């Protein structure tokens, strides 16, 4: 056959949604204090090596596994597929992609049925599953919710060097782009992609990867996010707050970013918008728009761009990092994330160029905590 035409891939598995994640934590008790005592996630099961957690609207066994280990890392990002039959489809698809594919019998992971585990073409440890033990759904257990009630897992955000290539790979899995950030030289800095009818199940962040940027849980209302902030203040754990609370430009969600005791980033997120119709309009942001990441123009702390969690391969070893070749968002915008323009061609009353018009040549820095 004509070997210049890539062989047609077999059908891709039918992914429903981002469903759970497994994080390696170096101090299980410290992690338990953060995720259970502070965030109030529900312990479905636990032993001396692992804690299986769920949010209040989850009825599958867990949506987050904390596993004790020597090095903090992300060990799995798991997507639920529509039926057990989709596991064979997944195995065939990923074997055709030529990556490491393993089949784990039901029960290998507590509460979960058979799993197809792959190290995907981007280098991430991905699991596909359908079967899972049903446990009590705490949707209306307001007697245990608390004021910061977390409803469910919403999305993964992954750092990968080549966004167009990553987008193509996820489009092959039937994901669609809802929003992205680009510039007028066709560089793409980030993209948000979905299977369920919200803004994303996975977000692609341009950078050296594979690294896990964050796992996001959603609440039903903003006041739950505000309570989590107030509670962290009361516990003198405000240093767990990395970024926010605020209103995202992309997704329009209200957000908060926390760092757990191992530095894993957890987002608490609420009220993005419906994307379920086939002609859902894609929103494209200019990388210089300083309302893209925070609608109010609040600066993005540098650590949010630079820090992310190591991911493991299927043998539990840190995955090789690939450097990003395209320009980095922090390099082109950290100034624009500071106290700068919100209008493209701002001109001062005396006719001089405003800071954001790009005509002033002024240095646009981010005012850090020690600066007045
Ligand atoms: O900061 S962004 O507005 O680009 C953003 C939007 C949605 C997310 O889930 C996120 O982590 C970040
Ligand atoms: Ca802080
Ligand atoms: Fe997010």
Short mmCIF file of N, CA, C and O and ligand atoms in Angstrom, two decimals, residues 154-157 179 181 190 192 199-200 203 205 213-214 216 243 247-253 255 257 265 267 269 272 285 291-295 300 304-305 329, ligand 1:
data_model
loop_
_atom_site.label_atom_id
_atom_site.label_comp_id
_atom_site.label_asym_id
_atom_site.label_seq_id
_atom_site.Cartn_x
_atom_site.Cartn_y
_atom_site.Cartn_z
N UNK A 154 -14.22 17.70 37.80
CA UNK A 154 -14.66 18.31 36.54
C UNK A 154 -13.66 18.10 35.41
O UNK A 154 -14.05 17.77 34.29
N UNK A 155 -12.35 18.34 35.63
CA UNK A 155 -11.42 18.24 34.51
C UNK A 155 -9.98 18.04 34.97
O UNK A 155 -9.64 18.22 36.14
N UNK A 156 -9.16 17.65 33.97
CA UNK A 156 -7.71 17.56 34.15
C UNK A 156 -7.09 18.71 33.34
O UNK A 156 -7.60 19.06 32.27
N UNK A 157 -5.98 19.25 33.83
CA UNK A 157 -5.22 20.20 33.01
C UNK A 157 -3.81 19.64 32.90
O UNK A 157 -3.18 19.34 33.93
N UNK A 179 -12.44 26.41 23.72
CA UNK A 179 -11.76 27.71 23.72
C UNK A 179 -10.26 27.46 23.52
O UNK A 179 -9.78 26.36 23.80
N UNK A 181 -6.14 29.73 23.39
CA UNK A 181 -5.39 30.99 23.50
C UNK A 181 -4.31 30.94 22.43
O UNK A 181 -3.53 29.97 22.38
N UNK A 190 -2.64 27.38 24.62
CA UNK A 190 -3.48 26.52 25.48
C UNK A 190 -4.77 26.21 24.74
O UNK A 190 -5.19 26.98 23.86
N UNK A 192 -8.81 24.08 25.41
CA UNK A 192 -9.73 23.41 26.32
C UNK A 192 -10.62 22.50 25.48
O UNK A 192 -11.15 22.93 24.44
N UNK A 199 -17.23 23.03 29.46
CA UNK A 199 -16.14 23.64 28.70
C UNK A 199 -14.98 22.68 28.49
O UNK A 199 -14.31 22.71 27.46
N UNK A 200 -14.70 21.82 29.45
CA UNK A 200 -13.61 20.87 29.20
C UNK A 200 -13.62 19.68 30.15
O UNK A 200 -14.07 19.76 31.27
N UNK A 203 -7.72 20.13 29.69
CA UNK A 203 -7.14 21.37 29.16
C UNK A 203 -5.68 21.11 28.86
O UNK A 203 -5.00 20.38 29.61
N UNK A 205 -2.07 22.76 28.36
CA UNK A 205 -1.30 23.97 28.68
C UNK A 205 0.08 23.83 28.06
O UNK A 205 0.77 22.81 28.29
N UNK A 213 -0.85 19.67 35.37
CA UNK A 213 -0.94 21.04 35.88
C UNK A 213 -1.92 21.13 37.03
O UNK A 213 -1.59 21.64 38.10
N UNK A 214 -3.14 20.62 36.84
CA UNK A 214 -4.07 20.54 37.96
C UNK A 214 -5.21 19.56 37.70
O UNK A 214 -5.47 19.20 36.55
N UNK A 216 -9.25 19.48 38.63
CA UNK A 216 -10.28 20.43 39.07
C UNK A 216 -11.52 19.71 39.56
O UNK A 216 -11.99 18.76 38.93
N UNK A 243 -3.72 30.84 43.71
CA UNK A 243 -4.23 31.83 42.72
C UNK A 243 -5.75 31.91 42.88
O UNK A 243 -6.41 30.90 43.03
N UNK A 247 -12.59 35.21 38.60
CA UNK A 247 -13.47 34.81 37.49
C UNK A 247 -12.58 34.57 36.29
O UNK A 247 -11.87 35.49 35.84
N UNK A 248 -12.61 33.38 35.73
CA UNK A 248 -11.83 33.08 34.53
C UNK A 248 -12.37 33.86 33.34
O UNK A 248 -13.59 34.03 33.19
N UNK A 249 -11.46 34.23 32.41
CA UNK A 249 -11.92 34.70 31.10
C UNK A 249 -12.36 33.47 30.31
O UNK A 249 -13.54 33.25 30.03
N UNK A 250 -11.34 32.60 30.03
CA UNK A 250 -11.67 31.33 29.36
C UNK A 250 -12.58 30.52 30.30
O UNK A 250 -12.29 30.42 31.50
N UNK A 251 -13.67 30.02 29.80
CA UNK A 251 -14.65 29.19 30.52
C UNK A 251 -15.65 29.98 31.33
O UNK A 251 -16.73 29.47 31.67
N UNK A 252 -15.30 31.22 31.70
CA UNK A 252 -16.18 32.08 32.49
C UNK A 252 -16.47 31.50 33.89
O UNK A 252 -17.33 31.99 34.60
N UNK A 253 -15.71 30.49 34.28
CA UNK A 253 -15.97 29.88 35.60
C UNK A 253 -15.37 30.73 36.71
O UNK A 253 -14.39 31.45 36.51
N UNK A 255 -13.22 30.65 40.09
CA UNK A 255 -12.16 29.65 40.37
C UNK A 255 -11.33 29.97 41.60
O UNK A 255 -11.29 31.11 42.09
N UNK A 257 -7.33 28.28 43.04
CA UNK A 257 -6.29 27.24 42.91
C UNK A 257 -5.61 27.04 44.25
O UNK A 257 -5.16 28.01 44.87
N UNK A 265 -1.46 20.75 42.37
CA UNK A 265 -2.40 21.87 42.24
C UNK A 265 -3.82 21.35 42.08
O UNK A 265 -4.08 20.49 41.19
N UNK A 267 -7.74 22.70 41.54
CA UNK A 267 -8.63 23.83 41.27
C UNK A 267 -10.02 23.54 41.79
O UNK A 267 -10.48 22.39 41.70
N UNK A 269 -13.79 25.03 41.16
CA UNK A 269 -14.25 25.68 39.92
C UNK A 269 -15.78 25.62 39.89
O UNK A 269 -16.37 24.60 40.33
N UNK A 272 -19.18 27.02 34.68
CA UNK A 272 -18.84 27.31 33.29
C UNK A 272 -20.13 27.13 32.49
O UNK A 272 -21.23 27.15 33.07
N UNK A 285 -8.94 33.25 22.18
CA UNK A 285 -8.43 34.40 22.94
C UNK A 285 -7.06 34.80 22.41
O UNK A 285 -6.25 33.92 22.09
N UNK A 291 -7.39 39.76 30.09
CA UNK A 291 -8.59 39.26 30.79
C UNK A 291 -8.87 37.81 30.44
O UNK A 291 -9.87 37.25 30.87
N UNK A 292 -7.94 37.20 29.65
CA UNK A 292 -8.20 35.82 29.20
C UNK A 292 -8.18 34.85 30.39
O UNK A 292 -9.00 33.95 30.50
N UNK A 293 -7.22 35.01 31.27
CA UNK A 293 -7.08 34.04 32.37
C UNK A 293 -7.79 34.51 33.64
O UNK A 293 -8.13 33.69 34.49
N UNK A 294 -7.96 35.81 33.75
CA UNK A 294 -8.79 36.32 34.83
C UNK A 294 -9.59 37.49 34.28
O UNK A 294 -9.02 38.49 33.83
N UNK A 295 -10.89 37.35 34.28
CA UNK A 295 -11.79 38.31 33.61
C UNK A 295 -11.69 39.71 34.20
O UNK A 295 -12.02 40.70 33.54
N UNK A 300 -1.72 36.79 36.97
CA UNK A 300 -1.54 35.35 37.19
C UNK A 300 -0.19 35.18 37.88
O UNK A 300 0.84 35.60 37.35
N UNK A 304 2.02 29.73 38.79
CA UNK A 304 0.93 29.04 38.10
C UNK A 304 1.37 28.64 36.70
O UNK A 304 0.96 27.63 36.15
N UNK A 305 2.29 29.45 36.13
CA UNK A 305 2.81 29.11 34.79
C UNK A 305 3.98 28.13 34.89
O UNK A 305 4.20 27.31 34.01
N UNK A 329 3.90 31.24 27.19
CA UNK A 329 2.92 32.28 27.52
C UNK A 329 3.47 33.24 28.57
O UNK A 329 3.37 34.46 28.45
O1 LIG B 1 -7.04 30.77 33.42
S1 LIG B 1 -8.02 30.42 32.37
O2 LIG B 1 -9.15 31.36 32.31
O3 LIG B 1 -7.40 30.31 31.06
C1 LIG B 1 -8.68 28.88 32.79
C2 LIG B 1 -9.92 28.50 32.35
C3 LIG B 1 -10.47 27.28 32.76
C4 LIG B 1 -9.73 26.44 33.60
O4 LIG B 1 -10.20 25.25 34.04
C5 LIG B 1 -8.46 26.83 34.02
O5 LIG B 1 -7.78 25.98 34.84
C6 LIG B 1 -7.93 28.06 33.62
#
